[in-house]
């Protein structure tokens, strides 16, 4: 995160002149917001004492890792979780304090490097939940900086994967021979794209489908021997420890800084991904990045960009910046006809999305709350398919936030968290039909929601630190040979005619099982749902999906699961479309 990620901007649309001329006094007050997090939170005596105590514990843990597992080389940026590398130390004991599940994992990357991560969830919640992978930024950005999003998404009913990209935190700096140099540079865009892909592979692994590293990009070596050896030694995880909670057909990815570029690129190419959130900032690709040519990105799934007034190295403005200076990628998504948005935090910096407890890395007090809010709302809409998410996306609350006004130095205090320099926008389809398009959310647009169904004063920390249920959901442990759910590899997509209202799935089974089939639209602007469950006896049986909503032409995602304690799908399964 030490250097700004430069991506080409598309031409800005013509805009009317601003109503207010540039004011140095107004700018000084706006810039002072970069001191809020330290003044009101991380700089307090209470937080500093906790930071010191946790730092001593983490130094002892790092020493233990190096002594007990000498094969690892966790000597990258922020391996020592001290001071500005600590992240938010309030989350270190999140599971021990009864707030949820935070399980440490190690696995082998495609390069052969050992990757360190955590899987987050809650004991309370649905039996199967959508998954989210969070990719960190570069250099000074270990996964601990992103606990705010992992914990709040877990509380909202997701299984979340955080990890250290190779060279970051406690992941290895280098790969394994013959790929020792692969992804070993801390600002290599490929390292972050590969990291996001490997982390998603691990999130979706299970006892039936253990994690296996992909071929390396440099030599095509598959470092599965190292992964298997370390699993047998009890060092690496063979699969996601919370595997049975994950619904692999509902996946979101989020990333910060160079990780934001990675998820913009990777999520636009990988069919498993349903939605993207990019923290500073969404990218449309093209041009050069850190000496490498970057291909243009073709928008595929809904993507939300979030940014801030002052960027990576906060510097006061001397004149009004281009109002659309943060929106280039989001405008590109709109031109491609894919739902999108761009939100810009007033007085914010690059560190609104990364919790660094140091005054050197300034941030506002409420920017992280707003980031957590919109991240969850975006994934709820486009990953969960929750129609109630529209009210949270279109809320008016961040235009008049009481806590933001309380700490604001403007006269009179300004509770609007959206930038007055840069335009914030949304261009989304509504769950009930029609579209909401607003090019200036700070000013407000017709159709925004006065009531969003949430308590008046939202705090990501308050949400994250609620008590979890006393007992884990059934099956959170994964006993070998126990009951499981298997996804059957039908074609990833099926075509529908305009008149299609049902989809038949014909099965041949060798014993009674519970079966479930589903259909849903991916990346489109109108919801399309289909679901069927039944207990099927041996022999040829058919599940019929009744499609909810208007079935329209196009290719849509089909999934099928069967219970697999002992059952296997016999030959002869087929898909047919019924009018």
Coordinates of C-alpha atoms in Angstrom, one line a residue:
X1 CA 0.0 0.0 0.0
X2 CA 3.0 2.3 0.0
X3 CA 2.5 3.4 -3.6
X4 CA -0.5 4.6 -5.5
X5 CA -1.9 2.2 -8.0
X6 CA -2.2 4.1 -11.2
X7 CA -4.8 3.0 -13.7
X8 CA -5.8 5.0 -16.8
X9 CA -9.0 7.1 -16.3
X10 CA -11.6 7.4 -19.0
X11 CA -12.7 10.8 -20.1
X12 CA -14.8 12.6 -17.6
X13 CA -18.3 13.6 -18.5
X14 CA -19.0 17.2 -18.8
X15 CA -20.3 18.7 -15.5
X16 CA -21.7 22.0 -14.5
X17 CA -19.4 24.2 -12.5
X18 CA -19.5 23.7 -8.8
X19 CA -21.8 25.9 -6.7
X20 CA -18.9 26.7 -4.3
X21 CA -15.6 28.2 -5.3
X22 CA -12.5 26.5 -3.8
X23 CA -12.0 27.6 -0.2
X24 CA -8.6 27.1 1.6
X25 CA -10.4 27.3 5.0
X26 CA -13.0 24.7 4.0
X27 CA -10.2 22.5 2.7
X28 CA -8.2 22.8 5.9
X29 CA -11.2 21.6 7.9
X30 CA -11.9 18.8 5.5
X31 CA -8.2 17.6 5.6
X32 CA -8.3 17.7 9.4
X33 CA -10.7 14.7 9.2
X34 CA -7.7 12.5 8.5
X35 CA -6.7 12.8 12.2
X36 CA -10.0 11.5 13.6
X37 CA -9.3 7.8 14.0
X38 CA -6.1 8.5 15.9
X39 CA -7.7 11.3 18.0
X40 CA -10.8 9.4 19.1
X41 CA -9.8 5.8 18.9
X42 CA -6.3 4.4 18.3
X43 CA -4.5 7.2 20.2
X44 CA -6.4 6.6 23.4
X45 CA -4.5 5.3 26.4
X46 CA -6.8 2.2 26.5
X47 CA -6.1 1.3 22.9
X48 CA -2.4 1.9 23.2
X49 CA -2.1 -0.4 26.2
X50 CA -3.9 -3.1 24.4
X51 CA -1.6 -2.6 21.4
X52 CA 1.5 -3.1 23.5
X53 CA 0.1 -6.2 25.2
X54 CA -1.0 -7.8 22.0
X55 CA 2.3 -6.9 20.4
X56 CA 4.3 -8.8 23.0
X57 CA 2.0 -11.9 22.5
X58 CA 2.5 -11.7 18.7
X59 CA 6.3 -11.5 19.0
X60 CA 6.2 -14.7 21.1
X61 CA 3.9 -16.3 18.5
X62 CA 6.2 -15.4 15.6
X63 CA 9.1 -16.9 17.5
X64 CA 7.1 -20.1 18.0
X65 CA 6.3 -20.3 14.3
X66 CA 9.9 -20.0 13.3
X67 CA 11.1 -22.6 15.8
X68 CA 8.3 -25.2 15.2
X69 CA 8.1 -24.8 11.4
X70 CA 11.5 -23.8 10.0
X71 CA 10.4 -24.6 6.4
X72 CA 8.3 -21.4 6.4
X73 CA 9.9 -18.1 5.6
X74 CA 7.4 -15.5 7.0
X75 CA 9.9 -12.6 6.8
X76 CA 7.8 -10.4 4.5
X77 CA 6.2 -7.1 5.3
X78 CA 4.5 -7.0 8.7
X79 CA 5.4 -10.5 9.8
X80 CA 5.9 -8.7 13.2
X81 CA 2.4 -7.6 14.2
X82 CA 3.7 -4.5 16.0
X83 CA 2.5 -0.9 15.9
X84 CA 1.5 0.1 12.4
X85 CA 1.6 -3.6 11.3
X86 CA -0.7 -4.8 14.1
X87 CA -4.1 -4.1 12.5
X88 CA -7.0 -3.9 14.8
X89 CA -5.9 -5.8 17.9
X90 CA -9.4 -5.9 19.3
X91 CA -10.1 -8.7 17.0
X92 CA -7.2 -11.0 17.9
X93 CA -9.3 -12.8 20.5
X94 CA -12.6 -12.5 18.6
X95 CA -13.3 -16.3 18.9
X96 CA -12.0 -16.7 22.4
X97 CA -14.2 -13.9 23.6
X98 CA -17.3 -15.6 22.2
X99 CA -18.1 -13.4 19.2
X100 CA -17.7 -16.0 16.4
X101 CA -15.3 -18.5 14.7
X102 CA -11.9 -17.4 13.5
X103 CA -9.9 -20.4 12.4
X104 CA -6.2 -20.1 11.4
X105 CA -5.2 -22.0 8.3
X106 CA -2.1 -22.7 6.2
X107 CA -2.0 -23.9 2.7
X108 CA 0.4 -24.1 -0.3
X109 CA 0.1 -21.5 -3.1
X110 CA 0.5 -22.3 -6.8
X111 CA 4.1 -20.9 -6.4
X112 CA 4.8 -23.4 -3.6
X113 CA 4.8 -20.6 -0.9
X114 CA 3.0 -21.3 2.4
X115 CA 0.1 -19.0 2.8
X116 CA -1.3 -17.9 6.2
X117 CA -4.9 -17.1 6.6
X118 CA -8.1 -17.3 8.7
X119 CA -11.7 -18.4 8.0
X120 CA -14.4 -16.5 9.8
X121 CA -18.0 -17.4 10.5
X122 CA -20.5 -17.5 13.4
X123 CA -21.9 -20.5 15.3
X124 CA -25.4 -19.0 14.9
X125 CA -26.7 -18.8 11.4
X126 CA -28.0 -20.8 8.4
X127 CA -26.7 -24.3 7.7
X128 CA -25.2 -23.1 4.4
X129 CA -23.9 -19.6 3.7
X130 CA -22.4 -17.6 0.9
X131 CA -18.6 -17.1 0.9
X132 CA -16.4 -14.0 0.6
X133 CA -12.7 -13.8 0.0
X134 CA -10.9 -10.6 1.1
X135 CA -7.5 -9.8 -0.5
X136 CA -5.2 -7.4 1.3
X137 CA -3.2 -4.5 0.0
X138 CA 0.6 -4.5 -0.7
X139 CA 3.6 -4.0 1.6
X140 CA 2.2 -2.8 4.9
X141 CA -1.1 -4.6 4.8
X142 CA -1.4 -7.9 6.7
X143 CA -4.8 -9.6 6.9
X144 CA -5.3 -8.2 10.4
X145 CA -6.1 -4.8 8.9
X146 CA -9.3 -6.2 7.4
X147 CA -10.9 -7.7 10.5
X148 CA -13.6 -5.1 10.4
X149 CA -15.0 -6.5 7.1
X150 CA -14.4 -10.2 8.0
X151 CA -16.2 -10.0 11.3
X152 CA -19.2 -7.9 10.2
X153 CA -19.7 -10.1 7.1
X154 CA -19.6 -13.2 9.3
X155 CA -22.2 -11.7 11.5
X156 CA -24.3 -11.0 8.4
X157 CA -24.3 -14.7 7.6
X158 CA -21.2 -15.2 5.4
X159 CA -18.1 -17.5 5.6
X160 CA -15.2 -15.2 5.1
X161 CA -11.6 -16.0 4.1
X162 CA -8.8 -13.5 4.9
X163 CA -5.2 -14.3 4.1
X164 CA -1.8 -12.7 3.6
X165 CA -0.8 -12.5 -0.1
X166 CA 2.7 -13.9 -0.6
X167 CA 5.4 -11.5 0.7
X168 CA 2.8 -10.0 3.1
X169 CA 2.3 -10.7 6.8
X170 CA 3.0 -14.3 7.8
X171 CA 2.8 -15.9 4.4
X172 CA 6.1 -16.9 2.8
X173 CA 8.2 -14.3 1.0
X174 CA 9.3 -16.8 -1.7
X175 CA 7.9 -19.8 -3.4
X176 CA 9.3 -23.4 -3.6
X177 CA 11.9 -24.5 -6.2
X178 CA 11.7 -24.2 -9.2
X179 CA 9.3 -21.3 -8.5
X180 CA 11.2 -19.5 -5.8
X181 CA 10.9 -16.2 -7.5
X182 CA 7.3 -16.5 -8.6
X183 CA 5.1 -13.8 -6.9
X184 CA 8.1 -12.8 -4.7
X185 CA 7.8 -9.1 -5.5
X186 CA 5.5 -7.2 -3.1
X187 CA 3.9 -5.1 -5.9
X188 CA 3.5 -7.7 -8.6
X189 CA -0.2 -7.5 -9.7
X190 CA 0.0 -11.2 -10.6
X191 CA 0.8 -12.2 -7.0
X192 CA -2.5 -10.6 -5.9
X193 CA -4.6 -12.1 -8.7
X194 CA -3.0 -15.6 -8.0
X195 CA -3.6 -15.1 -4.3
X196 CA -7.3 -14.3 -4.7
X197 CA -7.7 -17.4 -6.9
X198 CA -5.9 -19.7 -4.5
X199 CA -7.8 -18.4 -1.5
X200 CA -11.1 -19.0 -3.3
X201 CA -10.0 -22.5 -4.2
X202 CA -9.2 -23.1 -0.5
X203 CA -12.5 -21.6 0.7
X204 CA -14.4 -24.0 -1.5
X205 CA -12.3 -27.1 -0.5
X206 CA -13.8 -29.9 1.5
X207 CA -13.0 -33.5 2.6
X208 CA -14.5 -34.7 -0.6
X209 CA -12.5 -32.2 -2.6
X210 CA -9.4 -31.3 -0.7
X211 CA -7.4 -28.2 -1.6
X212 CA -4.8 -28.9 -4.3
X213 CA -2.4 -26.2 -5.6
X214 CA -2.8 -25.1 -9.2
X215 CA 0.2 -25.4 -11.6
X216 CA 2.6 -22.5 -11.1
X217 CA 2.6 -19.7 -13.6
X218 CA 6.4 -19.9 -14.1
X219 CA 7.2 -23.6 -14.6
X220 CA 3.7 -25.3 -14.5
X221 CA 4.9 -27.3 -11.5
X222 CA 2.1 -28.5 -9.2
X223 CA 3.3 -28.2 -5.6
X224 CA 0.9 -30.8 -4.3
X225 CA 3.6 -32.9 -2.8
X226 CA 4.5 -30.1 -0.5
X227 CA 0.8 -29.5 0.4
X228 CA 0.2 -33.2 1.1
X229 CA 3.4 -33.6 3.1
X230 CA 2.5 -30.6 5.3
X231 CA -1.0 -31.8 5.8
X232 CA 0.2 -35.2 7.0
X233 CA 2.6 -33.4 9.4
X234 CA -0.3 -31.5 10.8
X235 CA 1.0 -28.2 9.6
X236 CA -1.2 -27.3 6.6
X237 CA -5.0 -27.6 6.4
X238 CA -6.2 -30.1 3.8
X239 CA -9.4 -28.2 3.4
X240 CA -11.4 -25.4 4.7
X241 CA -12.2 -26.2 8.4
X242 CA -15.7 -24.6 8.0
X243 CA -16.3 -26.2 4.6
X244 CA -19.8 -27.5 5.3
X245 CA -21.1 -24.0 6.0
X246 CA -20.1 -22.7 2.5
X247 CA -22.5 -22.4 -0.4
X248 CA -20.1 -22.4 -3.2
X249 CA -22.6 -21.1 -5.7
X250 CA -22.8 -17.7 -3.9
X251 CA -19.4 -16.0 -3.8
X252 CA -18.3 -12.4 -3.3
X253 CA -14.7 -11.1 -3.4
X254 CA -13.3 -7.9 -1.9
X255 CA -9.9 -6.3 -2.0
X256 CA -8.0 -3.2 -1.0
X257 CA -5.4 -1.2 -2.9
X258 CA -3.5 -3.6 -5.2
X259 CA -5.9 -6.2 -3.9
X260 CA -8.7 -4.0 -5.3
X261 CA -7.2 -4.2 -8.7
X262 CA -6.8 -7.9 -8.3
X263 CA -10.5 -8.5 -7.5
X264 CA -11.6 -6.2 -10.3
X265 CA -9.6 -8.3 -12.7
X266 CA -10.0 -11.8 -11.2
X267 CA -13.7 -11.4 -10.5
X268 CA -14.4 -10.3 -14.0
X269 CA -12.8 -13.5 -15.4
X270 CA -13.7 -16.2 -12.8
X271 CA -17.2 -17.7 -13.3
X272 CA -17.4 -18.6 -9.6
X273 CA -17.6 -15.0 -8.5
X274 CA -21.0 -13.2 -8.3
X275 CA -20.0 -9.7 -7.1
X276 CA -17.0 -7.5 -6.4
X277 CA -16.2 -4.8 -3.8
X278 CA -13.0 -2.8 -4.5
X279 CA -11.7 -0.6 -1.7
X280 CA -9.6 2.2 -3.3
X281 CA -10.4 1.4 -6.0
X282 CA -12.3 -0.4 -8.7
X283 CA -10.2 -0.8 -11.9
X284 CA -11.1 -1.0 -15.5
X285 CA -7.5 -2.2 -16.4
X286 CA -5.4 -1.2 -19.4
X287 CA -2.1 0.6 -19.5
X288 CA 0.9 -0.2 -17.3
X289 CA 1.2 -1.0 -13.6
X290 CA 4.5 -1.3 -11.8
X291 CA 6.2 -1.9 -15.1
X292 CA 3.8 -4.5 -16.3
X293 CA 1.2 -4.2 -19.0
X294 CA -2.3 -4.7 -17.7
X295 CA -5.1 -5.9 -20.0
X296 CA -8.4 -4.1 -20.2
X297 CA -11.0 -5.5 -17.8
X298 CA -14.4 -6.6 -19.3
X299 CA -17.0 -6.0 -16.6
X300 CA -19.0 -9.2 -15.9
X301 CA -20.5 -9.0 -12.4
X302 CA -21.8 -6.2 -10.3
X303 CA -18.9 -4.2 -8.8
X304 CA -18.8 -1.5 -6.2
X305 CA -15.8 0.9 -5.9
X306 CA -15.1 2.8 -2.7
X307 CA -12.5 5.5 -2.4
X308 CA -11.7 8.7 -0.5
X309 CA -10.6 12.3 -0.9
X310 CA -6.9 12.1 -0.2
X311 CA -5.6 8.7 -1.3
X312 CA -2.4 6.9 -0.4
X313 CA -0.2 9.8 0.7
X314 CA -2.7 12.4 2.0
X315 CA -1.9 15.9 0.7
X316 CA -4.2 18.9 1.0
X317 CA -5.8 20.2 -2.2
X318 CA -4.9 23.6 -3.6
X319 CA -7.8 23.6 -6.1
X320 CA -10.9 21.7 -6.8
X321 CA -10.1 18.2 -8.3
X322 CA -12.0 16.6 -11.2
X323 CA -15.4 15.6 -9.7
X324 CA -15.3 12.3 -11.6
X325 CA -11.7 11.6 -10.8
X326 CA -12.6 8.5 -8.8
X327 CA -15.3 7.1 -11.0
X328 CA -13.6 6.0 -14.2
X329 CA -14.0 2.3 -13.6
X330 CA -17.5 2.5 -12.3
X331 CA -18.5 4.5 -15.4
X332 CA -16.9 1.8 -17.5
X333 CA -19.1 -0.8 -15.7
X334 CA -22.1 1.3 -16.5
X335 CA -21.2 1.5 -20.2
X336 CA -21.0 -2.3 -20.2
X337 CA -24.5 -2.5 -18.8
X338 CA -23.4 -4.1 -15.4
X339 CA -24.6 -2.8 -12.1
X340 CA -22.1 -0.7 -10.3
X341 CA -21.4 2.2 -7.9
X342 CA -18.7 4.5 -6.7
X343 CA -18.6 5.9 -3.1
X344 CA -16.1 8.5 -2.0
X345 CA -15.5 9.2 1.7
X346 CA -15.3 12.9 2.7
X347 CA -11.9 13.7 4.2
X348 CA -10.9 10.1 3.9
X349 CA -7.6 8.5 3.0
X350 CA -6.4 5.2 1.5
X351 CA -6.6 3.8 5.1
X352 CA -10.4 4.0 5.6
X353 CA -10.4 0.3 4.6
X354 CA -7.3 -0.8 6.5
X355 CA -7.1 -0.4 10.2
X356 CA -3.5 0.9 11.0
X357 CA -3.2 2.1 14.6
X358 CA -0.7 4.9 13.8
X359 CA -1.2 8.6 13.3
X360 CA 1.1 8.4 10.2
X361 CA -1.7 6.5 8.4
X362 CA -4.6 8.9 9.0
X363 CA -8.2 8.1 8.6
X364 CA -11.6 9.4 9.5
X365 CA -13.6 8.1 12.5
X366 CA -16.7 6.9 10.6
X367 CA -15.3 5.9 7.2
X368 CA -14.8 2.3 8.2
X369 CA -18.3 2.1 9.4
X370 CA -19.6 3.3 6.1
X371 CA -17.3 0.9 4.3
X372 CA -18.6 -2.1 6.3
X373 CA -22.2 -1.0 5.7
X374 CA -22.0 -0.7 1.9
X375 CA -19.8 -3.8 1.6
X376 CA -22.4 -6.0 3.3
X377 CA -25.3 -4.3 1.5
X378 CA -23.6 -4.9 -1.9
X379 CA -23.0 -8.6 -1.2
X380 CA -26.4 -9.1 0.3
X381 CA -28.0 -7.8 -2.9
X382 CA -25.8 -9.5 -5.5
X383 CA -24.5 -12.6 -3.6
X384 CA -27.4 -13.5 -1.3
X385 CA -30.0 -12.1 -3.6
X386 CA -31.7 -10.3 -0.6
X387 CA -34.3 -7.8 -1.9
X388 CA -34.1 -5.9 1.4
X389 CA -30.5 -4.9 0.6
X390 CA -31.9 -2.2 -1.7
X391 CA -33.0 -0.2 1.3
X392 CA -29.5 -0.3 2.7
X393 CA -27.8 0.6 -0.6
X394 CA -30.2 3.5 -1.2
X395 CA -30.2 4.8 2.4
X396 CA -30.0 8.5 3.3
X397 CA -28.3 7.8 6.6
X398 CA -24.7 8.6 5.5
X399 CA -25.8 12.1 4.3
X400 CA -26.6 13.0 7.9
X401 CA -24.7 10.9 10.4
X402 CA -24.9 12.2 14.0
X403 CA -21.6 10.8 15.1
X404 CA -19.8 12.2 12.1
X405 CA -21.3 15.6 12.8
X406 CA -20.3 15.4 16.4
X407 CA -16.6 15.1 15.6
X408 CA -16.6 17.3 12.5
X409 CA -14.7 20.7 12.7
X410 CA -16.8 22.4 10.0
X411 CA -19.0 25.3 11.1
X412 CA -21.7 24.3 11.2
X413 CA -20.7 20.6 11.6
X414 CA -21.3 18.5 8.6
X415 CA -22.7 14.9 9.1
X416 CA -22.5 14.0 5.4
X417 CA -19.8 11.4 4.9
X418 CA -19.8 11.6 1.1
X419 CA -17.2 13.8 -0.5
X420 CA -18.1 17.3 -1.8
X421 CA -15.1 17.2 -4.1
X422 CA -15.7 13.9 -5.8
X423 CA -19.1 12.6 -7.0
X424 CA -20.5 9.4 -5.5
X425 CA -22.8 7.4 -7.7
X426 CA -25.0 4.3 -7.9
X427 CA -26.3 2.6 -11.1
X428 CA -28.2 -0.5 -10.0
X429 CA -31.3 -2.5 -10.8
X430 CA -34.0 -2.6 -8.2
X431 CA -35.2 -5.9 -6.8
X432 CA -38.8 -5.1 -7.7
X433 CA -37.9 -4.0 -11.2
X434 CA -36.7 -0.7 -12.7
X435 CA -33.4 1.0 -12.0
X436 CA -32.0 3.5 -9.6
X437 CA -29.4 5.8 -11.1
X438 CA -27.9 8.6 -9.1
X439 CA -24.8 10.5 -10.1
X440 CA -24.6 12.6 -6.9
X441 CA -25.4 10.7 -3.8
X442 CA -24.2 13.5 -1.5
X443 CA -26.8 15.8 -2.9
X444 CA -29.3 13.0 -2.9
X445 CA -31.7 11.7 -5.6
X446 CA -35.3 10.7 -5.7
X447 CA -35.9 7.1 -4.6
X448 CA -33.3 7.1 -1.8
X449 CA -34.6 5.4 1.3
X450 CA -35.4 7.4 4.5
X451 CA -35.8 4.1 6.4
X452 CA -33.3 1.3 5.8
X453 CA -34.5 -1.1 8.6
X454 CA -31.4 -0.8 10.7
X455 CA -30.8 1.0 14.1
X456 CA -30.2 4.7 13.8
X457 CA -26.5 4.7 14.9
X458 CA -24.6 2.0 13.0
X459 CA -21.2 0.8 14.3
X460 CA -19.3 -2.0 12.7
X461 CA -17.5 -2.7 16.0
X462 CA -20.8 -3.0 17.9
X463 CA -22.1 -5.4 15.2
X464 CA -18.9 -7.5 15.2
X465 CA -18.7 -7.8 19.0
X466 CA -22.2 -9.1 19.6
X467 CA -22.3 -12.4 21.4
X468 CA -22.4 -15.6 19.3
X469 CA -24.5 -18.7 20.0
X470 CA -23.4 -21.0 22.7
X471 CA -23.0 -24.1 20.4
X472 CA -21.6 -24.4 16.8
X473 CA -24.0 -25.4 14.0
X474 CA -24.2 -29.1 13.3
X475 CA -21.3 -30.3 11.2
X476 CA -18.8 -27.5 11.7
X477 CA -16.3 -30.2 12.5
X478 CA -15.6 -32.3 9.4
X479 CA -15.3 -36.0 10.5
X480 CA -13.8 -38.1 7.8
X481 CA -16.4 -40.2 6.0
X482 CA -19.3 -38.2 7.6
X483 CA -22.4 -36.8 5.8
X484 CA -21.6 -34.2 3.2
X485 CA -23.0 -32.3 0.3
X486 CA -21.6 -32.8 -3.2
X487 CA -22.0 -30.4 -6.1
X488 CA -22.4 -32.2 -9.4
X489 CA -20.5 -30.9 -12.3
X490 CA -23.3 -30.2 -14.8
X491 CA -22.4 -27.4 -17.3
X492 CA -21.9 -24.2 -15.4
X493 CA -24.6 -22.5 -17.4
X494 CA -27.8 -23.5 -19.1
X495 CA -29.8 -21.6 -21.8
X496 CA -33.4 -20.5 -21.3
X497 CA -35.9 -19.6 -24.0
X498 CA -38.1 -16.6 -23.3
X499 CA -41.1 -18.9 -22.7
X500 CA -39.1 -21.3 -20.4
X501 CA -40.7 -21.6 -17.0
X502 CA -39.3 -24.9 -15.8
X503 CA -36.0 -26.8 -15.9
X504 CA -36.0 -30.5 -15.5
X505 CA -33.1 -32.4 -14.0
X506 CA -33.2 -36.1 -14.6
X507 CA -31.2 -38.2 -12.2
X508 CA -30.2 -41.9 -11.9
X509 CA -29.2 -42.8 -8.3
X510 CA -28.0 -45.9 -6.7
X511 CA -29.7 -45.4 -3.3
X512 CA -32.1 -42.9 -1.6
X513 CA -30.7 -39.5 -1.2
X514 CA -31.8 -35.9 -0.6
X515 CA -31.3 -33.9 -3.7
X516 CA -31.5 -30.2 -4.4
X517 CA -31.3 -28.3 -7.7
X518 CA -31.1 -24.5 -8.2
X519 CA -31.0 -22.0 -10.9
X520 CA -30.2 -18.3 -10.7
X521 CA -29.2 -15.4 -13.0
X522 CA -25.6 -14.2 -12.7
X523 CA -24.6 -10.7 -13.2
X524 CA -27.8 -9.5 -14.8
X525 CA -30.2 -6.7 -13.9
X526 CA -33.3 -8.7 -13.2
X527 CA -33.6 -11.5 -10.5
X528 CA -34.2 -15.0 -11.7
X529 CA -34.6 -17.7 -9.1
X530 CA -35.4 -21.4 -9.2
X531 CA -35.2 -24.0 -6.4
X532 CA -36.4 -27.5 -5.9
X533 CA -35.7 -30.0 -3.1
X534 CA -36.8 -33.7 -2.8
X535 CA -35.9 -37.0 -1.4
X536 CA -35.3 -39.3 -4.3
X537 CA -35.5 -43.1 -4.3
X538 CA -33.2 -45.3 -6.3
X539 CA -33.8 -45.3 -10.0
X540 CA -34.5 -42.6 -12.5
X541 CA -36.1 -39.6 -10.9
X542 CA -36.7 -36.0 -12.1
X543 CA -36.5 -32.7 -10.2
X544 CA -38.3 -29.9 -11.8
X545 CA -37.2 -26.3 -11.0
X546 CA -40.1 -23.9 -11.1
X547 CA -38.6 -20.5 -12.1
X548 CA -39.7 -17.5 -10.1
X549 CA -40.0 -14.3 -12.0
X550 CA -39.9 -13.6 -15.7
X551 CA -37.8 -16.2 -17.4
X552 CA -35.9 -14.4 -20.2
X553 CA -33.4 -15.5 -22.8
X554 CA -29.8 -15.9 -21.7
X555 CA -27.3 -18.2 -20.1
X556 CA -27.9 -18.8 -16.4
X557 CA -26.1 -20.7 -13.6
X558 CA -27.3 -24.2 -12.8
X559 CA -26.4 -26.1 -9.6
X560 CA -27.2 -29.5 -8.3
X561 CA -26.4 -31.1 -5.0
X562 CA -27.0 -34.6 -3.6
X563 CA -26.4 -36.0 -0.2
X564 CA -23.3 -38.1 -0.3
X565 CA -22.9 -40.1 2.9
X566 CA -22.5 -43.2 0.7
X567 CA -24.5 -42.2 -2.4
X568 CA -23.0 -41.7 -5.8
X569 CA -24.6 -40.2 -8.9
X570 CA -25.0 -43.0 -11.4
X571 CA -24.5 -42.6 -15.1
X572 CA -27.4 -41.3 -17.1
X573 CA -28.0 -38.0 -15.4
X574 CA -29.1 -35.3 -17.8
X575 CA -30.6 -31.8 -18.1
X576 CA -33.6 -31.0 -20.3
X577 CA -35.5 -27.8 -20.7
X578 CA -39.3 -27.9 -20.3
X579 CA -41.4 -25.1 -21.8

